Structure formats: C-alpha cells, structure tokens
Tab-separated table of C-alpha atoms and ligand atoms in Angstrom:
chain	number	residue	atom	x	y	z
A	1	MET	CA	-39.418	70.687	-17.113
A	2	PHE	CA	-39.243	68.048	-19.848
A	3	GLN	CA	-40.189	64.559	-18.732
A	4	ALA	CA	-39.922	62.812	-22.089
A	5	PHE	CA	-38.448	62.975	-25.584
A	6	LEU	CA	-40.103	62.232	-28.842
A	7	ILE	CA	-37.544	60.938	-31.319
A	8	LYS	CA	-38.105	61.543	-34.991
A	9	TYR	CA	-36.333	59.481	-37.592
A	10	GLY	CA	-36.388	59.914	-41.315
A	11	GLU	CA	-34.951	57.429	-43.731
A	12	ILE	CA	-35.480	54.377	-41.597
A	13	GLY	CA	-39.182	54.974	-41.838
A	14	LEU	CA	-38.909	54.088	-45.517
A	15	LYS	CA	-37.627	50.580	-45.124
A	16	GLY	CA	-40.844	48.647	-45.659
A	17	LYS	CA	-40.916	45.225	-44.067
A	18	ASN	CA	-37.439	45.664	-42.601
A	19	ARG	CA	-38.527	48.697	-40.738
A	20	TYR	CA	-38.694	47.002	-37.371
A	21	VAL	CA	-35.071	45.877	-37.734
A	22	PHE	CA	-34.031	49.511	-38.091
A	23	GLU	CA	-36.301	50.676	-35.299
A	24	ASP	CA	-34.996	47.997	-32.941
A	25	ALA	CA	-31.428	48.982	-33.819
A	26	LEU	CA	-32.237	52.611	-33.115
A	27	VAL	CA	-33.806	51.748	-29.753
A	28	ARG	CA	-30.694	49.706	-28.925
A	29	GLN	CA	-28.402	52.616	-29.810
A	30	ILE	CA	-30.483	55.052	-27.799
A	31	LYS	CA	-30.257	52.757	-24.774
A	32	TYR	CA	-26.506	52.501	-25.261
A	33	ALA	CA	-26.142	56.268	-25.583
A	34	LEU	CA	-28.218	56.983	-22.477
A	35	LYS	CA	-26.484	54.357	-20.324
A	36	PRO	CA	-23.869	56.736	-18.885
A	37	ILE	CA	-26.432	59.503	-18.364
A	38	GLU	CA	-27.791	60.117	-14.887
A	39	GLY	CA	-31.416	59.020	-14.652
A	40	GLU	CA	-33.590	56.110	-15.727
A	41	PHE	CA	-35.371	55.976	-19.056
A	42	ALA	CA	-38.141	53.874	-20.559
A	43	ILE	CA	-37.883	53.613	-24.343
A	44	THR	CA	-40.809	52.510	-26.486
A	45	LYS	CA	-41.628	52.303	-30.191
A	46	GLU	CA	-44.879	53.907	-31.259
A	47	GLN	CA	-46.373	54.521	-34.689
A	48	GLY	CA	-43.308	55.602	-36.622
A	49	ARG	CA	-41.640	57.254	-33.669
A	50	ILE	CA	-39.626	56.431	-30.622
A	51	TYR	CA	-40.648	57.700	-27.249
A	52	ILE	CA	-38.271	58.117	-24.299
A	53	GLU	CA	-39.754	58.745	-20.896
A	54	ALA	CA	-37.612	59.744	-17.940
A	55	MET	CA	-38.457	57.901	-14.756
A	56	GLY	CA	-37.882	60.713	-12.300
A	57	ALA	CA	-35.014	63.215	-12.171
A	58	TYR	CA	-32.321	63.014	-14.845
A	59	ASP	CA	-29.534	64.972	-16.512
A	60	TYR	CA	-31.346	66.853	-19.290
A	61	GLU	CA	-28.293	68.454	-20.937
A	62	GLY	CA	-26.416	65.136	-20.845
A	63	ALA	CA	-29.344	63.273	-22.378
A	64	ILE	CA	-29.625	65.777	-25.241
A	65	LEU	CA	-25.894	65.609	-25.877
A	66	ALA	CA	-26.008	61.807	-25.940
A	67	LEU	CA	-29.022	61.693	-28.277
A	68	LYS	CA	-27.348	64.173	-30.623
A	69	MET	CA	-24.679	61.535	-31.227
A	70	VAL	CA	-26.995	58.696	-32.228
A	71	PHE	CA	-27.020	57.936	-35.958
A	72	GLY	CA	-30.551	57.571	-37.295
A	73	ILE	CA	-32.128	60.321	-35.187
A	74	VAL	CA	-33.364	63.242	-37.274
A	75	GLY	CA	-34.992	65.282	-34.532
A	76	ILE	CA	-35.262	65.287	-30.754
A	77	CYS	CA	-38.387	66.904	-29.277
A	78	PRO	CA	-38.255	67.552	-25.534
A	79	VAL	CA	-41.756	66.842	-24.255
A	80	ILE	CA	-43.665	68.325	-21.321
A	81	LEU	CA	-46.151	65.859	-19.852
A	82	LEU	CA	-49.314	67.421	-18.504
A	83	GLU	CA	-52.102	65.814	-16.500
A	84	ASP	CA	-55.509	66.049	-18.135
A	85	GLU	CA	-57.254	68.528	-15.886
A	86	GLY	CA	-59.605	70.045	-18.417
A	87	PHE	CA	-59.065	72.147	-21.505
A	88	ASP	CA	-58.978	75.458	-19.682
A	89	LYS	CA	-56.158	74.307	-17.449
A	90	LEU	CA	-54.334	72.943	-20.494
A	91	CYS	CA	-54.439	76.360	-22.178
A	92	GLU	CA	-53.056	77.987	-19.034
A	93	GLU	CA	-50.231	75.473	-18.844
A	94	VAL	CA	-49.325	75.913	-22.506
A	95	VAL	CA	-49.202	79.714	-22.152
A	96	SER	CA	-47.100	79.457	-19.022
A	97	HIS	CA	-44.621	77.016	-20.625
A	98	LEU	CA	-44.397	79.128	-23.733
A	99	SER	CA	-43.561	82.211	-21.720
A	100	SER	CA	-40.732	80.444	-19.916
A	101	TYR	CA	-39.538	79.153	-23.294
A	102	PHE	CA	-39.503	82.706	-24.691
A	103	SER	CA	-37.904	84.173	-21.599
A	104	GLY	CA	-34.761	82.151	-22.303
A	105	LYS	CA	-34.433	83.748	-25.736
A	106	SER	CA	-33.408	87.164	-27.039
A	107	VAL	CA	-35.979	89.252	-28.931
A	108	ALA	CA	-34.317	88.354	-32.236
A	109	GLU	CA	-34.511	84.634	-31.455
A	110	CYS	CA	-38.173	84.744	-30.495
A	111	PRO	CA	-40.511	83.443	-33.183
A	112	ASP	CA	-43.105	85.836	-34.585
A	113	SER	CA	-45.487	83.281	-36.060
A	114	PHE	CA	-46.940	80.001	-34.839
A	115	LYS	CA	-49.411	77.253	-35.436
A	116	VAL	CA	-50.977	74.714	-33.089
A	117	HIS	CA	-50.861	71.116	-34.224
A	118	ALA	CA	-53.049	68.848	-32.129
A	119	ARG	CA	-53.454	65.066	-32.341
A	120	ARG	CA	-55.606	62.776	-30.306
A	121	SER	CA	-54.624	59.199	-29.722
A	122	ARG	CA	-57.559	58.865	-27.356
A	123	LYS	CA	-60.876	59.881	-28.815
A	124	ASP	CA	-62.742	60.450	-25.554
A	125	TYR	CA	-61.245	63.911	-25.167
A	126	PRO	CA	-64.082	66.486	-25.257
A	127	LEU	CA	-62.546	68.547	-28.085
A	128	ASP	CA	-61.423	67.218	-31.451
A	129	SER	CA	-58.066	68.180	-33.014
A	130	MET	CA	-59.502	71.068	-35.034
A	131	GLU	CA	-61.187	72.537	-31.992
A	132	ILE	CA	-58.006	72.275	-29.958
A	133	ASN	CA	-56.073	73.988	-32.749
A	134	MET	CA	-58.541	76.855	-32.966
A	135	GLN	CA	-59.230	77.449	-29.301
A	136	LEU	CA	-55.702	76.997	-28.019
A	137	GLY	CA	-54.479	79.147	-30.927
A	138	GLU	CA	-56.700	81.962	-29.774
A	139	ARG	CA	-55.498	81.705	-26.191
A	140	ILE	CA	-51.894	81.904	-27.365
A	141	LEU	CA	-52.672	84.932	-29.561
A	142	ASP	CA	-54.259	86.650	-26.585
A	143	ALA	CA	-51.276	85.982	-24.376
A	144	PHE	CA	-48.438	86.949	-26.754
A	145	SER	CA	-48.874	90.120	-28.770
A	146	GLN	CA	-45.762	89.480	-30.893
A	147	LEU	CA	-47.218	86.261	-32.345
A	148	ARG	CA	-49.446	85.812	-35.364
A	149	VAL	CA	-50.805	82.621	-36.868
A	150	ASP	CA	-49.105	81.201	-39.955
A	151	VAL	CA	-50.493	77.835	-40.971
A	152	HIS	CA	-48.049	77.333	-43.846
A	153	LYS	CA	-44.612	78.242	-42.503
A	154	PRO	CA	-44.892	78.890	-38.780
A	155	LYS	CA	-41.640	79.709	-36.964
A	156	LEU	CA	-43.038	77.948	-33.918
A	157	LEU	CA	-45.030	74.755	-34.012
A	158	VAL	CA	-46.917	74.095	-30.786
A	159	SER	CA	-47.596	70.368	-30.812
A	160	ILE	CA	-50.168	68.817	-28.538
A	161	GLU	CA	-50.790	65.103	-28.315
A	162	VAL	CA	-53.649	63.894	-26.222
A	163	ARG	CA	-52.686	60.546	-24.779
A	164	LYS	CA	-53.209	59.262	-21.236
A	165	LYS	CA	-51.256	62.341	-20.299
A	166	ILE	CA	-51.092	65.346	-22.571
A	167	ASN	CA	-47.840	65.770	-24.457
A	168	LEU	CA	-46.693	69.269	-25.271
A	169	TYR	CA	-43.637	70.117	-27.345
A	170	PHE	CA	-42.535	73.058	-29.397
A	171	GLU	CA	-38.929	72.457	-30.228
A	172	THR	CA	-37.155	69.968	-32.479
A	173	ILE	CA	-33.439	69.736	-31.824
A	174	PRO	CA	-31.717	68.453	-34.971
A	175	GLY	CA	-30.123	65.010	-34.752
A	176	LEU	CA	-27.267	63.617	-36.828
A	177	GLY	CA	-29.397	61.746	-39.347
A	178	GLY	CA	-27.864	58.688	-40.996
A	179	MET	CA	-28.775	55.101	-40.189
A	180	PRO	CA	-28.648	53.260	-36.845
A	181	SER	CA	-25.346	51.608	-36.130
A	182	GLY	CA	-25.048	47.968	-37.108
A	183	THR	CA	-27.861	47.919	-39.678
A	184	ALA	CA	-25.539	47.834	-42.688
A	185	GLY	CA	-22.891	45.237	-41.842
A	186	LYS	CA	-19.319	45.892	-40.790
A	187	ALA	CA	-16.193	47.329	-42.410
A	188	MET	CA	-12.515	47.602	-41.502
A	189	LEU	CA	-11.150	51.133	-41.193
A	190	LEU	CA	-7.457	51.785	-41.797
A	191	LEU	CA	-7.033	54.232	-38.970
A	192	SER	CA	-3.928	56.388	-38.733
A	193	GLY	CA	-3.288	59.325	-36.456
A	194	GLY	CA	-4.109	61.877	-39.145
A	195	ILE	CA	-7.104	64.072	-39.825
A	196	ASP	CA	-8.664	62.079	-42.635
A	197	SER	CA	-9.152	58.479	-41.561
A	198	PRO	CA	-11.216	59.196	-38.408
A	199	VAL	CA	-13.528	61.338	-40.542
A	200	ALA	CA	-13.759	58.559	-43.143
A	201	GLY	CA	-14.688	56.065	-40.410
A	202	TYR	CA	-17.297	58.412	-38.990
A	203	MET	CA	-18.894	58.953	-42.401
A	204	VAL	CA	-19.244	55.289	-43.226
A	205	ALA	CA	-20.421	54.520	-39.682
A	206	LYS	CA	-23.093	57.157	-40.157
A	207	ARG	CA	-24.641	54.966	-42.850
A	208	GLY	CA	-25.219	52.242	-40.269
A	209	VAL	CA	-21.956	50.360	-40.795
A	210	LYS	CA	-20.205	48.940	-37.744
A	211	ILE	CA	-16.519	49.724	-37.662
A	212	ASP	CA	-13.450	47.705	-36.783
A	213	ALA	CA	-10.068	49.373	-37.186
A	214	VAL	CA	-6.495	48.488	-37.962
A	215	TYR	CA	-3.505	50.668	-37.128
A	216	PHE	CA	0.009	50.044	-38.445
A	217	HIS	CA	2.484	50.832	-35.752
A	218	ALA	CA	6.248	50.988	-36.311
A	219	PRO	CA	8.100	51.035	-32.999
A	220	PRO	CA	10.619	52.436	-32.203
A	221	TYR	CA	10.126	54.773	-35.169
A	222	THR	CA	6.645	55.559	-33.964
A	223	SER	CA	6.219	56.046	-30.233
A	224	GLU	CA	3.747	54.714	-27.687
A	225	ARG	CA	2.215	58.164	-27.712
A	226	ALA	CA	1.500	57.899	-31.441
A	227	LYS	CA	-0.334	54.639	-30.732
A	228	GLN	CA	-2.229	56.217	-27.839
A	229	LYS	CA	-3.269	59.045	-30.156
A	230	VAL	CA	-4.809	56.543	-32.582
A	231	LEU	CA	-6.645	54.837	-29.721
A	232	ASP	CA	-7.874	58.244	-28.540
A	233	LEU	CA	-9.189	58.947	-32.031
A	234	ALA	CA	-10.912	55.561	-32.113
A	235	LYS	CA	-12.473	56.432	-28.781
A	236	ILE	CA	-13.923	59.639	-30.210
A	237	VAL	CA	-15.304	57.842	-33.281
A	238	ALA	CA	-16.743	55.197	-30.911
A	239	ARG	CA	-18.947	57.868	-29.304
A	240	TYR	CA	-20.957	57.712	-32.499
A	241	ALA	CA	-20.129	54.319	-33.959
A	242	GLY	CA	-20.246	52.204	-30.793
A	243	PRO	CA	-17.360	50.076	-29.464
A	244	ILE	CA	-14.476	49.571	-31.914
A	245	TYR	CA	-11.968	46.725	-31.947
A	246	VAL	CA	-8.637	48.259	-32.929
A	247	LYS	CA	-5.980	45.923	-34.261
A	248	VAL	CA	-2.500	47.272	-33.674
A	249	VAL	CA	-0.133	45.673	-36.179
A	250	ASN	CA	3.602	45.848	-35.623
A	251	PHE	CA	4.672	46.955	-39.068
A	252	THR	CA	8.349	47.809	-38.403
A	253	ASP	CA	10.005	44.761	-39.928
A	254	ILE	CA	7.900	44.907	-43.090
A	255	GLN	CA	8.702	48.583	-43.456
A	256	LEU	CA	12.416	48.026	-42.921
A	257	ALA	CA	12.450	45.225	-45.479
A	258	ILE	CA	10.731	47.438	-48.041
A	259	TYR	CA	13.130	50.268	-47.215
A	260	GLU	CA	16.107	48.009	-47.697
A	261	LYS	CA	15.051	46.199	-50.870
A	262	CYS	CA	12.788	48.483	-52.892
A	263	PRO	CA	13.366	51.767	-54.742
A	264	HIS	CA	12.747	54.601	-52.329
A	265	GLU	CA	10.413	56.512	-54.592
A	266	GLU	CA	8.073	53.499	-54.484
A	267	LEU	CA	8.201	53.054	-50.706
A	268	THR	CA	4.863	54.581	-49.852
A	269	ILE	CA	2.946	52.717	-52.532
A	270	ILE	CA	4.460	49.367	-51.642
A	271	MET	CA	3.969	49.990	-47.957
A	272	ARG	CA	0.344	50.942	-48.586
A	273	ARG	CA	-0.161	47.736	-50.598
A	274	TYR	CA	1.027	45.651	-47.646
A	275	MET	CA	-1.200	47.600	-45.290
A	276	MET	CA	-4.163	46.826	-47.518
A	277	ARG	CA	-3.286	43.135	-47.750
A	278	ILE	CA	-3.003	42.803	-43.973
A	279	ALA	CA	-6.127	44.898	-43.362
A	280	GLU	CA	-8.017	42.658	-45.766
A	281	HIS	CA	-6.797	39.554	-43.947
A	282	PHE	CA	-8.288	40.858	-40.689
A	283	ALA	CA	-11.386	42.127	-42.441
A	284	LYS	CA	-12.133	38.624	-43.748
A	285	GLU	CA	-11.421	37.104	-40.374
A	286	THR	CA	-13.911	39.398	-38.648
A	287	GLU	CA	-16.620	39.217	-41.328
A	288	CYS	CA	-16.170	42.758	-42.590
A	289	LEU	CA	-17.642	43.497	-45.999
A	290	GLY	CA	-15.143	46.138	-47.057
A	291	LEU	CA	-12.188	48.333	-46.173
A	292	ILE	CA	-12.315	52.066	-45.450
A	293	THR	CA	-9.519	54.589	-45.941
A	294	GLY	CA	-9.236	58.357	-45.612
A	295	GLU	CA	-7.796	58.830	-49.103
A	296	SER	CA	-8.763	61.715	-51.342
A	297	ILE	CA	-7.727	62.206	-54.962
A	298	GLY	CA	-4.526	64.155	-55.371
A	299	GLN	CA	-3.965	64.948	-51.697
A	300	VAL	CA	-0.464	63.440	-51.719
A	301	ALA	CA	1.641	61.399	-54.176
A	302	SER	CA	0.200	58.122	-52.936
A	303	GLN	CA	-3.327	59.348	-53.613
A	304	THR	CA	-3.224	60.176	-57.322
A	305	MET	CA	-5.636	58.082	-59.344
A	306	LYS	CA	-2.778	55.903	-60.566
A	307	SER	CA	-1.470	55.413	-57.036
A	308	LEU	CA	-4.943	54.576	-55.779
A	309	ALA	CA	-5.316	52.043	-58.585
A	310	ALA	CA	-2.000	50.461	-57.584
A	311	THR	CA	-3.198	50.205	-53.973
A	312	ASP	CA	-6.606	48.921	-54.946
A	313	GLU	CA	-5.137	46.157	-57.048
A	314	VAL	CA	-4.063	44.036	-54.086
A	315	CYS	CA	-7.557	43.977	-52.537
A	316	THR	CA	-10.363	41.621	-53.415
A	317	MET	CA	-12.806	43.442	-51.158
A	318	PRO	CA	-14.385	46.771	-51.987
A	319	VAL	CA	-12.404	49.715	-50.626
A	320	TYR	CA	-14.629	52.549	-49.456
A	321	ARG	CA	-13.098	56.005	-49.654
A	322	PRO	CA	-15.801	58.402	-48.489
A	323	LEU	CA	-13.467	61.426	-48.727
A	324	ILE	CA	-12.389	60.738	-52.290
A	325	ALA	CA	-13.685	64.047	-53.678
A	326	PHE	CA	-13.375	66.195	-50.565
A	327	ASP	CA	-11.043	69.159	-50.220
A	328	LYS	CA	-8.842	69.152	-47.133
A	329	GLN	CA	-10.683	72.122	-45.652
A	330	ASP	CA	-14.025	70.314	-45.917
A	331	ILE	CA	-12.515	67.309	-44.148
A	332	ILE	CA	-11.143	69.572	-41.420
A	333	THR	CA	-14.583	71.122	-40.943
A	334	ILE	CA	-16.108	67.689	-40.317
A	335	SER	CA	-13.277	66.655	-38.017
A	336	GLU	CA	-13.863	69.790	-35.949
A	337	LYS	CA	-17.558	69.072	-35.814
A	338	ILE	CA	-17.141	65.478	-34.660
A	339	GLY	CA	-14.368	66.353	-32.216
A	340	THR	CA	-11.368	64.517	-33.692
A	341	TYR	CA	-9.461	67.539	-35.026
A	342	GLU	CA	-7.666	68.596	-31.834
A	343	THR	CA	-6.360	65.067	-31.321
A	344	SER	CA	-5.460	64.551	-34.988
A	345	ILE	CA	-3.177	67.581	-35.080
A	346	LEU	CA	-1.109	66.522	-32.073
A	347	PRO	CA	2.434	66.301	-33.417
A	348	PHE	CA	3.257	62.625	-32.978
A	349	GLU	CA	5.065	60.873	-35.774
A	350	ASP	CA	3.292	58.665	-38.275
A	351	CYS	CA	4.942	55.613	-39.811
A	352	CYS	CA	4.246	57.024	-43.269
A	353	THR	CA	6.110	60.236	-42.580
A	354	ILE	CA	9.255	58.517	-41.352
A	355	PHE	CA	9.863	56.211	-44.281
A	356	VAL	CA	8.968	58.746	-46.870
A	357	ALA	CA	10.959	59.375	-50.048
A	358	LYS	CA	11.985	62.826	-51.239
A	359	HIS	CA	10.468	62.256	-54.663
A	360	PRO	CA	7.747	59.625	-54.439
A	361	VAL	CA	6.262	58.331	-57.681
A	362	THR	CA	2.943	59.922	-58.558
A	363	LYS	CA	2.222	57.699	-61.562
A	364	PRO	CA	3.284	54.261	-60.438
A	365	ASN	CA	3.463	51.626	-63.132
A	366	ARG	CA	1.869	48.517	-61.676
A	367	ASN	CA	4.249	46.130	-63.410
A	368	ILE	CA	7.241	47.992	-62.067
A	369	ILE	CA	5.743	47.988	-58.576
A	370	LYS	CA	5.169	44.239	-58.803
A	371	ARG	CA	8.750	43.717	-59.955
A	372	SER	CA	10.004	45.770	-56.993
A	373	GLU	CA	7.850	43.754	-54.636
A	374	SER	CA	9.320	40.540	-55.985
A	375	ARG	CA	12.614	41.540	-54.379
A	376	LEU	CA	10.936	40.821	-51.065
A	377	ALA	CA	9.927	37.323	-52.126
A	378	ASP	CA	12.208	35.342	-49.857
A	379	GLN	CA	11.081	36.970	-46.620
A	380	ILE	CA	7.777	38.824	-47.002
A	381	GLU	CA	5.476	35.884	-46.332
A	382	ASP	CA	7.140	35.223	-42.989
A	383	LEU	CA	7.162	38.889	-42.107
A	384	VAL	CA	3.462	39.268	-42.886
A	385	LYS	CA	2.662	36.118	-40.915
A	386	THR	CA	4.607	37.362	-37.896
A	387	ALA	CA	2.920	40.763	-38.122
A	388	ILE	CA	-0.490	39.105	-38.163
A	389	ASP	CA	0.364	36.671	-35.377
A	390	THR	CA	1.682	39.389	-33.070
A	391	THR	CA	-1.169	41.811	-33.657
A	392	GLU	CA	-2.729	43.185	-30.502
A	393	THR	CA	-6.508	43.759	-30.405
A	394	ILE	CA	-7.802	46.534	-28.175
A	395	ARG	CA	-11.482	47.182	-27.526
A	396	VAL	CA	-12.133	50.886	-27.458
A	397	GLU	CA	-15.318	52.388	-26.138
A	398	ALA	CA	-16.381	55.952	-25.489
A	399	GLY	CA	-15.792	57.015	-21.929
A	400	SER	CA	-18.539	58.346	-19.718
A	401	THR	CA	-17.457	61.946	-20.275
A	402	TRP	CA	-19.804	62.435	-23.215
B	501	ATP	P1	-4.780	60.473	-42.523
B	501	ATP	O1	-5.051	61.880	-42.139
B	501	ATP	O2	-5.980	59.613	-42.428
B	501	ATP	O3	-3.576	59.906	-41.830
B	501	ATP	P2	-3.182	61.192	-44.725
B	501	ATP	O4	-3.602	62.385	-45.456
B	501	ATP	O5	-2.086	61.322	-43.741
B	501	ATP	O6	-4.457	60.533	-44.053
B	501	ATP	P3	-1.844	58.977	-45.895
B	501	ATP	O7	-0.825	58.983	-44.798
B	501	ATP	O8	-1.403	58.960	-47.299
B	501	ATP	O9	-2.866	60.157	-45.819
B	501	ATP	O10	-2.778	57.757	-45.675
B	501	ATP	C1	-3.865	57.474	-46.496
B	501	ATP	C2	-4.788	56.498	-45.798
B	501	ATP	O11	-4.107	55.267	-45.523
B	501	ATP	C3	-5.214	57.005	-44.433
B	501	ATP	O12	-6.351	57.825	-44.522
B	501	ATP	C4	-5.505	55.713	-43.691
B	501	ATP	O13	-6.775	55.216	-44.050
B	501	ATP	C5	-4.442	54.779	-44.248
B	501	ATP	N1	-3.244	54.793	-43.380
B	501	ATP	C6	-2.121	55.520	-43.521
B	501	ATP	N2	-1.249	55.259	-42.538
B	501	ATP	C7	-1.809	54.333	-41.736
B	501	ATP	C8	-1.420	53.648	-40.544
B	501	ATP	N3	-0.244	53.873	-39.953
B	501	ATP	N4	-2.278	52.762	-40.014
B	501	ATP	C9	-3.492	52.533	-40.584
B	501	ATP	N5	-3.907	53.144	-41.707
B	501	ATP	C10	-3.079	54.022	-42.283
B	502	MG	MG1	-1.536	59.771	-42.426
C-alpha cells in the first residue's frame, strides 16, 4: 500500500551551512540500513526532508524496522502515491485508504478528530491548498461519522502533497532521534560484557559519534564464550552505530602482575588505570577524540568519585561517561529497549570479577596508588607493549537479521 517514505529529521535541520553534511550522512545511513532489506529504494533529499521511494515490491515491515534504528530520523511517514486523476477521484481514494487504515485499529485507537494539511509543489493543480483542505475535509466528514475537525490539535493529520504524483500520508512513526552516525567524530568505547558499557556506547553513538571498541580479555580466566558475548554485544550496538572495530587485548599477564605485586584492595583501580592507558593508546592510533565507559557514580567501589578521579588521572583524552548519573534500573530499561540486555545478563565471567578483592578501596589516595604501581616498574612497560602488539582487531557488523 505504501510506495514511499517521507523522513523527518529535527536537529540536523538547524545546522546552518553544515546542513548538507548532516543530510548526506543521514542519506548514507539510510542506504546502509536498507541494504539488507528486500526491495530497491531511491533516496533523495528535498527541501528539509528525505524522500525514499520503493522501486517495486519490498519488505515494508523490514524497512520500517531498519529505519527505526537510524540515528537522526525523528519521524517516518509511510506514503501512498496516487496518480492525479482529478480531485473527485482523489477524495475517493483518500476515503478508501482512511477506512482501511481505521479497520486495522480498535475503536479506542481510532482518532476522533482530524485536519487536512495540503501542500502544492506544483502550482498548476486546479485547487489551491486551502481549497483542498476545505473540500477534502468535508468529504472525510461525510464518510466518517466519528470524526470532527480540530485545526489546533487533531488526533489525525491527513497530509496531501501535490507533486507529479499525489502523496498521501497520515501516520508518523517515531524514529530514534539523535544525530546521523559519523557526523561528530569517533570515540573509543571500553566494552565489557556487562549491562552498562553497551548502553554507554549506544548513547554516545546516538549523538553522531562513530564507535571503536576495546575489550580486555584474560584467558584462561575468561573464556572464549565471554569474548564471544562481547562481540555479540558489539554486533547489537553496530545495528545502530554502524560497523565497529573491536580490539581484543590479552590482559592476563598485566592482571597477574598487578595481582602479584600490588595490594589486593587496590587491584581494581590499578587494573582500570592500565585499561585506560591501553585504550587511550589505541584511541590515539585510530584518531578517536575521546574514551567512553559505562561508569556511574557509586555503582561499585571503583566508581566512587575518588575512584573515578584516580582512573581519569592517567588519561590525557576526555573520558565520556554518559551513564554517570543514571540509576541501574534506568540503564537496564535502555538496554532492554536497544536489545542488549538479554546478552549482557548471560553468566559468563568478566575479568574484573575474577581478580576482585574482598574489600576494595572506595577512597583511593592517588599517591598511594602511584606508589603501588611503581612496584610494577621493572616489567610493566614490556607487558603493556606485548599486550598492544598481540591485540586482535575484529570488524563487527550487524547481521542481516535486523
Ligand atoms: P559493565 O556493565 O559495562 O561491565 P560494570 O558495572 O560491570 O559495567 P565495571 O566492571 O566496574 O562496571 O566497569 C566499569 C567500566 O569499565 C565498564 O562500563 C567498561 O566501560 C569498562 N570495563 C570494565 N571491564 C572491562 C573489560 N574487560 N574490557 C573493556 N572495558 C571494561
Ligand atoms: Mg563489568
């Protein structure tokens, strides 16, 4: 029934001279999202909107699902294209399409008020916009007794655009919002197998930031399945954020050295500081502008403000922590919405949970931490170098199942 989609975008319309950069990025992302969908689509930019026309039969549900995952889209309007066969015929078509639209809804879901909003991009049409509004409005009133006109807050907006063909749409499916991927530079996500970091990556990606990821793996203490779980999470985030390069760092020897030489209550902080240092190394190498973590104040000992300050200290790049003030339940709600939750709660071990102290420090003193780290002086440089040199990079992309 719908042969085209009108894509509405919000914020990117405000970008002044850079606007075309954002629009082009959005078109690119839409193309990418529709690639696995059955059907062929022509995508064009037009006066503050993007227009997608299906070239023949296509998978409607799949296309909607794909478009609902594109950052930057505020609304998706499925469009019915009608031949211009006179105004009378147009009114008939609109009434007939509206009745099939209503027939799919329960009485409670059916709108009780409406307004017609007509636009003409070709001025040779015999009626002007006001006349279309009035006359089509009357025909709709005649056909549906439950409807009344409300010009201020209509529950149903019947939009008509007179172009070469006539475009009819009356539904706007909400999109994700945000900014098109890749319009705001790139950042390196510290991605673990937990609930928080995939959500953190998603949130920053939603602002248009491209994501690379680094995962610290500690075989044999963490299994292949734990690594696969992280890659699966990256794959889910990639549905929204586009392809992600995941760096898998073998962290075992660094962790063992810390475990052997440093006070156990400081293990997590020191470990986290090395993770940040290594993540920053890769971030610089791949032209990332910042690091991203899933930390939130007070969630665990290593995330008190003092602990966060101790972790921050080793970085020269900004560290973005989008979940910093979120409660766990709020984070869970987002992870359920984006589809990472079920994977995150699979019970595979995490390197942080294996080398964890019974009584970790919650108010680390930075000088004491530095002194503890100095016990690693004779070997840590080599260990970090080996970890970096043996890092495996895996390109993760969303499968065709979405
Ligand atoms: P998450 O649910 O993201 O694992 P968490 O509540 O388990 O978070 P921590 O284990 O303290 O919290 O980790 C805090 C942050 O440090 C994580 O959100 C992630 O960004 C990073 N991190 C922790 N472990 C790893 C790891 N093995 N590899 C990469 N990053 C990690
Ligand atoms: Mg974790």
